[in-house]
Tab-separated table of C-alpha atoms in Angstrom:
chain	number	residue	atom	x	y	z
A	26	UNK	CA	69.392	76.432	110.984
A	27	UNK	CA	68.758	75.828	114.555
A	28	UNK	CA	67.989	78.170	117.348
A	29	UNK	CA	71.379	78.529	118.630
A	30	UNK	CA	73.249	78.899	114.800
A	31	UNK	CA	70.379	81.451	114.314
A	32	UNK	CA	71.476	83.207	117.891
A	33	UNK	CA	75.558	83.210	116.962
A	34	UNK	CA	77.046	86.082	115.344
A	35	UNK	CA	78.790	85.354	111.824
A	36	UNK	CA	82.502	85.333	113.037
A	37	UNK	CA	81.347	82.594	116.015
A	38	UNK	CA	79.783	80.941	113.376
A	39	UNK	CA	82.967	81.201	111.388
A	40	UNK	CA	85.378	79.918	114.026
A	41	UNK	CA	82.525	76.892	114.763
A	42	UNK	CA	82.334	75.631	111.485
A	43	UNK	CA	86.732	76.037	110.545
A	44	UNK	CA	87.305	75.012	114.868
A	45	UNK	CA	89.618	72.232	113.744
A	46	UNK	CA	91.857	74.634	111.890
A	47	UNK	CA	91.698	77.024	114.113
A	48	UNK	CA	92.871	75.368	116.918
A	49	UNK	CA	96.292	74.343	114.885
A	50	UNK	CA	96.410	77.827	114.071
A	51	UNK	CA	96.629	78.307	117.825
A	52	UNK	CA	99.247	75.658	118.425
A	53	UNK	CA	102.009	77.096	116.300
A	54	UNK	CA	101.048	80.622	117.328
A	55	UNK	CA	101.928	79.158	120.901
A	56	UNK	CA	105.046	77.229	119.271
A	57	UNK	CA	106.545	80.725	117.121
A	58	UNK	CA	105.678	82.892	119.999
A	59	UNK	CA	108.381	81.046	122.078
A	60	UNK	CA	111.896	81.796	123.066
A	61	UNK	CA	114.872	80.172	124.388
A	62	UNK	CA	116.931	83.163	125.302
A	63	UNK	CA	114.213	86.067	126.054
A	64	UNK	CA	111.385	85.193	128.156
A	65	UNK	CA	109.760	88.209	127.836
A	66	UNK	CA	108.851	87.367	124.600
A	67	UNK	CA	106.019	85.074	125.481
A	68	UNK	CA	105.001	86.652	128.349
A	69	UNK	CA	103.946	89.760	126.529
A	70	UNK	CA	103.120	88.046	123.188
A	71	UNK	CA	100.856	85.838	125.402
A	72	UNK	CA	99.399	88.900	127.298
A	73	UNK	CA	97.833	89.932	123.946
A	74	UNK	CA	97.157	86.894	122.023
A	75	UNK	CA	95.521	84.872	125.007
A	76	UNK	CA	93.482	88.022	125.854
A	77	UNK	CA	90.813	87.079	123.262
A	78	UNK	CA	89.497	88.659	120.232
A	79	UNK	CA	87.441	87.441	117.215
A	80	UNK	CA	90.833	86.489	115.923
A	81	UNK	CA	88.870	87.844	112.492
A	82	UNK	CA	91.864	88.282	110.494
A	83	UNK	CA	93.371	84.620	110.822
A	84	UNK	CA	89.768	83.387	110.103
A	85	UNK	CA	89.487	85.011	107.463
A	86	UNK	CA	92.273	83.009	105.565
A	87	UNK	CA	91.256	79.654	107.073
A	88	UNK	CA	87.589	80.724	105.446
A	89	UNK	CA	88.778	81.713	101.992
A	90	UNK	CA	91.518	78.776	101.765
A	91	UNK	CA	88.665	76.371	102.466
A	92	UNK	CA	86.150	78.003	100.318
A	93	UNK	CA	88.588	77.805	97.552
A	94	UNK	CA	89.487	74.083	98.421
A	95	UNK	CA	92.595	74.303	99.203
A	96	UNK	CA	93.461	70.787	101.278
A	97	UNK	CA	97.265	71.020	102.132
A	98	UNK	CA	98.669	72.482	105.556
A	99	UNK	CA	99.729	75.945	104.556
A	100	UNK	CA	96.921	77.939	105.152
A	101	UNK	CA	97.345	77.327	109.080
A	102	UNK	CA	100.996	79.119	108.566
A	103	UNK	CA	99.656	81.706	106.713
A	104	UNK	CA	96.331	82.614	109.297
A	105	UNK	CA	99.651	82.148	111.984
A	106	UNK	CA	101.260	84.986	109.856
A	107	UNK	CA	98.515	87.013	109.883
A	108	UNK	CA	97.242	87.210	113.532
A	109	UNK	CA	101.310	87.946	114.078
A	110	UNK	CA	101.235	90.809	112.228
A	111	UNK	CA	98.010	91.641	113.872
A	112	UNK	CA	99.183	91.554	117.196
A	113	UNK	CA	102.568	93.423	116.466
A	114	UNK	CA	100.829	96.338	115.117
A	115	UNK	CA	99.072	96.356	118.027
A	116	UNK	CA	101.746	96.170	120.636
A	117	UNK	CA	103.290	99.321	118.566
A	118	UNK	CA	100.104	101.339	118.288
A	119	UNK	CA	99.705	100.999	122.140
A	120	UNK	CA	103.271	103.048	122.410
A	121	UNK	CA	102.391	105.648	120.223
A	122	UNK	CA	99.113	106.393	121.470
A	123	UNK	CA	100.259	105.794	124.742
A	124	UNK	CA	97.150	103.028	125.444
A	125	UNK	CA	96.526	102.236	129.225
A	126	UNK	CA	94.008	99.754	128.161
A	127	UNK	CA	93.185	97.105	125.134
A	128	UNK	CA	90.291	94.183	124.964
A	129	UNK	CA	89.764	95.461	128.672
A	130	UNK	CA	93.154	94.381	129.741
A	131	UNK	CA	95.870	97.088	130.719
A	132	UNK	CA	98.289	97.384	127.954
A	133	UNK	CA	101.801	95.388	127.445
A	134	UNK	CA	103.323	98.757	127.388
A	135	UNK	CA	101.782	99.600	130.570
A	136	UNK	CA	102.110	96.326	132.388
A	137	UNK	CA	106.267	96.309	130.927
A	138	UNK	CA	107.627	99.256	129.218
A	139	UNK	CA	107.299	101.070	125.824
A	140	UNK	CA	110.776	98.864	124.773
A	141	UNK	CA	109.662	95.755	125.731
A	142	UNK	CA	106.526	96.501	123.166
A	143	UNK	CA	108.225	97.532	120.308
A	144	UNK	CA	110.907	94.738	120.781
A	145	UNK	CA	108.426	92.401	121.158
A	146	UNK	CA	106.382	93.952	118.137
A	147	UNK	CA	109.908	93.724	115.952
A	148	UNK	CA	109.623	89.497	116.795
A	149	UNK	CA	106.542	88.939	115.619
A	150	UNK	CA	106.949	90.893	112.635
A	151	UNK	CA	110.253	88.658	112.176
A	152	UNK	CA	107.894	85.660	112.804
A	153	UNK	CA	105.344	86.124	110.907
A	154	UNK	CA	108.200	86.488	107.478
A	155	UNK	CA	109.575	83.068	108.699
A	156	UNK	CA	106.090	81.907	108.572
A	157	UNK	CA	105.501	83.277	105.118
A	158	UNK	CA	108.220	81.887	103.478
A	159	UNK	CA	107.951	78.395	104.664
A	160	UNK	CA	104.960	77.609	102.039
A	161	UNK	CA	107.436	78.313	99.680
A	162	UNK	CA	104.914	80.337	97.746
A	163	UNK	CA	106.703	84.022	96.485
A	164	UNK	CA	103.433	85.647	95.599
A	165	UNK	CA	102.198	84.827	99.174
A	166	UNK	CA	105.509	85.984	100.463
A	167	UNK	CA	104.932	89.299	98.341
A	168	UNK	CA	101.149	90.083	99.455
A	169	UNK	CA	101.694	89.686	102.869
A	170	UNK	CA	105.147	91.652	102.539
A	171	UNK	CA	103.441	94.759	100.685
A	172	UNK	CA	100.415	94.234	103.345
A	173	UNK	CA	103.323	95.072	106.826
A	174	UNK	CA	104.842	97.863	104.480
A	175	UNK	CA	101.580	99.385	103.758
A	176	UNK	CA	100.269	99.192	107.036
A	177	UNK	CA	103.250	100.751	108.489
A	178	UNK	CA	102.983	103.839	105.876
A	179	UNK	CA	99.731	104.296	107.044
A	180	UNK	CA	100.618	104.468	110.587
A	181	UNK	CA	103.074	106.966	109.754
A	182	UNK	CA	100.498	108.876	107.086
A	183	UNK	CA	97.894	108.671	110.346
A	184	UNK	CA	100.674	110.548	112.676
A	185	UNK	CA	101.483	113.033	110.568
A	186	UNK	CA	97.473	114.069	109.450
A	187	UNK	CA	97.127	114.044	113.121
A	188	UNK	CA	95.205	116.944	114.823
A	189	UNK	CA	95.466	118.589	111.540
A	190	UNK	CA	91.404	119.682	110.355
A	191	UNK	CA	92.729	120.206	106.653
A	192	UNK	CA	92.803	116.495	106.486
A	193	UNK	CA	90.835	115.316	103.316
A	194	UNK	CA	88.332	112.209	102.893
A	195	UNK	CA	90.936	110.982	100.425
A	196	UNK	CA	93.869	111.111	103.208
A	197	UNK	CA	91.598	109.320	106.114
A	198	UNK	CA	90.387	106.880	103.369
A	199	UNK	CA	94.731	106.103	102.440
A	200	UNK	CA	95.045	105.626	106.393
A	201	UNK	CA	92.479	103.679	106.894
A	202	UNK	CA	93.371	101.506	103.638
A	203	UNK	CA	97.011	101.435	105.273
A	204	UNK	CA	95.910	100.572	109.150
A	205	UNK	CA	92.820	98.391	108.611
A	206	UNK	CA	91.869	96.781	105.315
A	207	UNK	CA	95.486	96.063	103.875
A	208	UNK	CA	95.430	93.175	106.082
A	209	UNK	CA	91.928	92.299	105.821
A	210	UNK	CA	92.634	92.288	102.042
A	211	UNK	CA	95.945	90.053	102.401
A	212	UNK	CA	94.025	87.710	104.447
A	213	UNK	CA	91.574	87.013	101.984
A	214	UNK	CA	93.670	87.450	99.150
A	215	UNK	CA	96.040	84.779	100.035
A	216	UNK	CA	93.475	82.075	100.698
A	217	UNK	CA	92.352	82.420	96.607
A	218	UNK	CA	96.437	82.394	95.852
A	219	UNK	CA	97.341	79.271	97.812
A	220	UNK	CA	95.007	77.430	97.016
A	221	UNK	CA	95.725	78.157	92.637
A	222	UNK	CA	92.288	79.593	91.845
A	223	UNK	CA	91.941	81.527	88.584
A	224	UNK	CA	92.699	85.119	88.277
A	225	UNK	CA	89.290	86.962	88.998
A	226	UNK	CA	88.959	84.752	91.914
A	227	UNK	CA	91.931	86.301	93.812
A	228	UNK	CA	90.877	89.605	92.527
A	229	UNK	CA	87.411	89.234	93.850
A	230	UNK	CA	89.001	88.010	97.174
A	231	UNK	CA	91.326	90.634	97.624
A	232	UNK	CA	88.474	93.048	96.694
A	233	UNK	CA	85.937	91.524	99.428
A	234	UNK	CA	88.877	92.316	102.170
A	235	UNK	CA	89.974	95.187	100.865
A	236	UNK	CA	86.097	96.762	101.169
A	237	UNK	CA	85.418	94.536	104.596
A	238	UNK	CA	88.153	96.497	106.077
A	239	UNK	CA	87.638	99.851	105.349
A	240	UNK	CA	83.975	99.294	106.654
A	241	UNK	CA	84.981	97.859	109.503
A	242	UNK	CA	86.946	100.920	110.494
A	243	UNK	CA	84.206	103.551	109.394
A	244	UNK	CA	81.800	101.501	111.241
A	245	UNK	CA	84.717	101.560	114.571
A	246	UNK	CA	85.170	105.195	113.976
A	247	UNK	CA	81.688	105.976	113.761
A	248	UNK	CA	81.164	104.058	117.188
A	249	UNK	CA	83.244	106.614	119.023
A	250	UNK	CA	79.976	108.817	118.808
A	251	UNK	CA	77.656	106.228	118.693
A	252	UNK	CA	78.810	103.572	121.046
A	253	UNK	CA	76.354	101.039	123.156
A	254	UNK	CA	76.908	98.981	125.201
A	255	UNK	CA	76.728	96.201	123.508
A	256	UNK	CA	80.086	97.153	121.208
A	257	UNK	CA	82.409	97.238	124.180
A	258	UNK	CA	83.918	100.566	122.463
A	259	UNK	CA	83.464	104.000	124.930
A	260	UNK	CA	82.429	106.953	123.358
A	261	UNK	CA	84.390	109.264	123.037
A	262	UNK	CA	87.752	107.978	123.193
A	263	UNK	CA	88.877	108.855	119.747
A	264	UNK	CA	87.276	112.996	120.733
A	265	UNK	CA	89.352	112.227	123.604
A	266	UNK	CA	92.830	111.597	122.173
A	267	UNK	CA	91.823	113.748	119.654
A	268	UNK	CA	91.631	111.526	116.785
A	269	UNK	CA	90.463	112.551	113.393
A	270	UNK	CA	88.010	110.572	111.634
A	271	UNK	CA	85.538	110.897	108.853
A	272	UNK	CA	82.798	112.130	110.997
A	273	UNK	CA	84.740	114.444	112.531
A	274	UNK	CA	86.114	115.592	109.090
A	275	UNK	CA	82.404	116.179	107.722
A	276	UNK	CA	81.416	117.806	110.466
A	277	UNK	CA	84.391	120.473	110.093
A	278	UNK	CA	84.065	120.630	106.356
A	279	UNK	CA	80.149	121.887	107.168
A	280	UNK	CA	80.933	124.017	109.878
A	281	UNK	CA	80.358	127.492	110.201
A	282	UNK	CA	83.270	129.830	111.372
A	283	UNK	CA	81.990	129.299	115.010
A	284	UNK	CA	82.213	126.023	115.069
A	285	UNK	CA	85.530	125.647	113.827
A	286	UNK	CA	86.977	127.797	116.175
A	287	UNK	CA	85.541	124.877	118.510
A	288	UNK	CA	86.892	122.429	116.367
A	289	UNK	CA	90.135	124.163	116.628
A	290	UNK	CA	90.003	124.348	120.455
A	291	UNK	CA	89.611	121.182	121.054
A	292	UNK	CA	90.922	118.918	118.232
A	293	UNK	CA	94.147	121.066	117.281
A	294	UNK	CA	94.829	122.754	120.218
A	295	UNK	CA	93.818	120.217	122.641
A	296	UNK	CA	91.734	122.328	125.231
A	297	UNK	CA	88.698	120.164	125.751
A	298	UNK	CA	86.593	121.234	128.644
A	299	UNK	CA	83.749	119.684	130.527
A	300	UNK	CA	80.661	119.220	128.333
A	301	UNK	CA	82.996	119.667	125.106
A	302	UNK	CA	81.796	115.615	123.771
A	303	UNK	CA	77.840	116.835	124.021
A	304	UNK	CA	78.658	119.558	121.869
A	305	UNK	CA	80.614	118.125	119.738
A	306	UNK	CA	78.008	115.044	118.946
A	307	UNK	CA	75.521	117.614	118.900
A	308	UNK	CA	77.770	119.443	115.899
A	309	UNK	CA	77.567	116.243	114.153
A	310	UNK	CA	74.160	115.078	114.232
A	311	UNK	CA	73.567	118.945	112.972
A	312	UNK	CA	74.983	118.342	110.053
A	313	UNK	CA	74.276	115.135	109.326
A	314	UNK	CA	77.660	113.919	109.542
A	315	UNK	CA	76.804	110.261	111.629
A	316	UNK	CA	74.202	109.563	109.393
A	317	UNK	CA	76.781	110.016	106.177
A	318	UNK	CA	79.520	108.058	107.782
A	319	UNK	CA	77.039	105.521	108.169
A	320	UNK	CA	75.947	105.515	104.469
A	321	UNK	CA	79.735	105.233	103.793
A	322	UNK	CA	79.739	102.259	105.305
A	323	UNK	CA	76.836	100.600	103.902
A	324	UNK	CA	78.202	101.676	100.738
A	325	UNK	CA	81.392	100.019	101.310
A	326	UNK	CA	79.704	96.812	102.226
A	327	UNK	CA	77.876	96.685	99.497
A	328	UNK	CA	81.374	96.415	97.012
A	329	UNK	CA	82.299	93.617	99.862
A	330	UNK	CA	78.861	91.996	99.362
A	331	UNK	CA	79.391	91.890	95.569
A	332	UNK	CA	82.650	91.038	95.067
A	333	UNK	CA	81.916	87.437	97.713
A	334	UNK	CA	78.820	86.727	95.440
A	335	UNK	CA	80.758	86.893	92.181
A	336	UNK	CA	82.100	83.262	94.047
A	337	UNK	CA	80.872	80.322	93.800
A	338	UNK	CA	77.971	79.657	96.175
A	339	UNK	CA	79.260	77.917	99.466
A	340	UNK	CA	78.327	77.787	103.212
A	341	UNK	CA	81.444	79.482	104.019
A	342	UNK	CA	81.027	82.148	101.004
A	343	UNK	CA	77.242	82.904	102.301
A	344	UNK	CA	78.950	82.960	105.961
A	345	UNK	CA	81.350	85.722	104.556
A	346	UNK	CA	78.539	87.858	102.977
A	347	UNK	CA	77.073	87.399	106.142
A	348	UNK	CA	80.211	88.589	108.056
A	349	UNK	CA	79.997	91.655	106.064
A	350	UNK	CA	76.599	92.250	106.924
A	351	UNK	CA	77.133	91.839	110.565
A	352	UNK	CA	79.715	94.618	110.228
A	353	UNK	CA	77.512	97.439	109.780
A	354	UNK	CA	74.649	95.789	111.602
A	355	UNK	CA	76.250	97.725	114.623
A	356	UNK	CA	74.993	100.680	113.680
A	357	UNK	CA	72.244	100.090	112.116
């Protein structure tokens, strides 16, 4: 490996060694993203897609489809598919948390209006089916399918658990299954399916996603509190909106009846003061809940790591393992 590979992060490495498919990924993103009769449609879809990313989800597929040897066209359509459900979910949670900013960039729903998001959102949820069923492949068609009806469930399961400090492990670990790793797990699922490999092999696919994602979204969550600069994520924001996430949720389930009357104040009730983020990082690093979200994580990485080494050994499995690890790496 030379100095530079050695210097790139495992997704850069990803897109560098699958660049050729990528880029026709890109292409009929830009082709499916047009419209005839509503302009709008590509100017906000654009706003999002061109704004960067890892585009992580989409290589995902590409990686999997390849690692399985899969050598006809559909995998582009189906890493298409993906980053359009991506992106839709995105222009919808942006209205209902009522984002000003995303990768940086003000929001389409600020830059537009809440309608134009959702509308937009609806398209490329209407896309990405047209996308899907053009391999002609049913179980791909049902994966995917079950993946935007999960991950709208969760969205909903995530509203309602909102502010509410009863919330269990079990019900942040069914959101996060529903907003984050359903798609990580279609993504990597459907590269094994398309491309015919045996049984296990899909199950071992869908198994690596399934624990990538919900890693990947402790690991975010966890960020909130312990944020660098380096991650590009402020801390705080999720204290902020009042968010509840499995630090938080330790740190409540340890507290004492002072605390959660602070808890309370500012998660349920909203009335966050100045100096209210100290104390509240302060809470969690007294009861060690950081440190156990972080273990959580590992943990989780760890199922991810196995499942990708029950594969056959490849440069793009080891790259995968290697994803994985580079997940958690941010807060190590």
């Amino acid at each position: 490996m030379s100095l530079d590979e050695g210097m790139q992060k495992p997704h850069e490495r990803l897109a560098a060694l699958l660049t050729g498919d990528l880029d026709l990924v890109k292409v009929l993103i830009r082709e499916r993203m047009a419209s005839e009769h509503a302009p709008r449609i590509p100017e906000v879809t654009a706003h999002l897609v061109e704004a960067g990313g890892k585009r992580l989800r989409p290589l995902l597929t590409l990686a999997t489809a390849r690692m399985c040897g899969y050598d006809g066209p559909y995998h582009i359509h189906l890493a298409a598919t993906v980053e359009f459900i991506h992106t839709a979910t995105l222009l919808h949670d942006d209205v209902v948390d009522e984002s000003k900013k995303r990768r940086g960039r003000p929001t389409a729903n600020l830059l537009w209006d809440n309608k134009s998001s959702v509308l937009v959102g609806d398209y490329l949820f209407a896309r990405s089916f047209q996308l899907m069923t053009e391999t002609g492949n049913l179980r791909v068609l049902r994966i995917l399918s079950d993946a935007a009806a999960t991950i709208a469930e969760g969205e909903v399961l995530q509203l309602t658990a909102a502010q509410d400090l009863t919330t269990s492990e079990a019900i942040y670990l069914q959101v996060v299954r529903g907003k984050t790793a359903a798609l990580f797990s279609a993504a990597t699922e459907v590269g094994g399916v398309i491309a015919g490999r045996p049984e296990e092999e899909v199950q071992a696919l869908f198994e690596y996603g399934d624990a990538l994602g919900i890693a990947f979204q402790i690991v975010d969550d966890l960020l909130d509190y312990w944020g660098s600069d380096a991650t590009g994520k402020n801390v705080g924001d999720d204290f902020r909106e009042r968010k509840l996430t499995l630090p938080l949720i330790k740190a409540f389930a340890a507290a004492d009846e002072e605390e959660k009357a602070f808890w309370k104040r500012v998660i349920e009730k909203g009335d966050q003061r100045e100096g209210d983020l100290e104390h509240a990082i302060a809470l969690l690093n007294r009861h060690g809940a950081l440190e156990a979200t972080r273990q959580e994580a590992l943990a989780w990485t760890g199922k991810a790591k196995a499942a990708m080494e029950s594969l056959p050994q490849s440069e793009l499995r080891d790259l995968l393992i290697d994803l994985n690890d580079y997940v958690v790496s941010r807060v190590s």
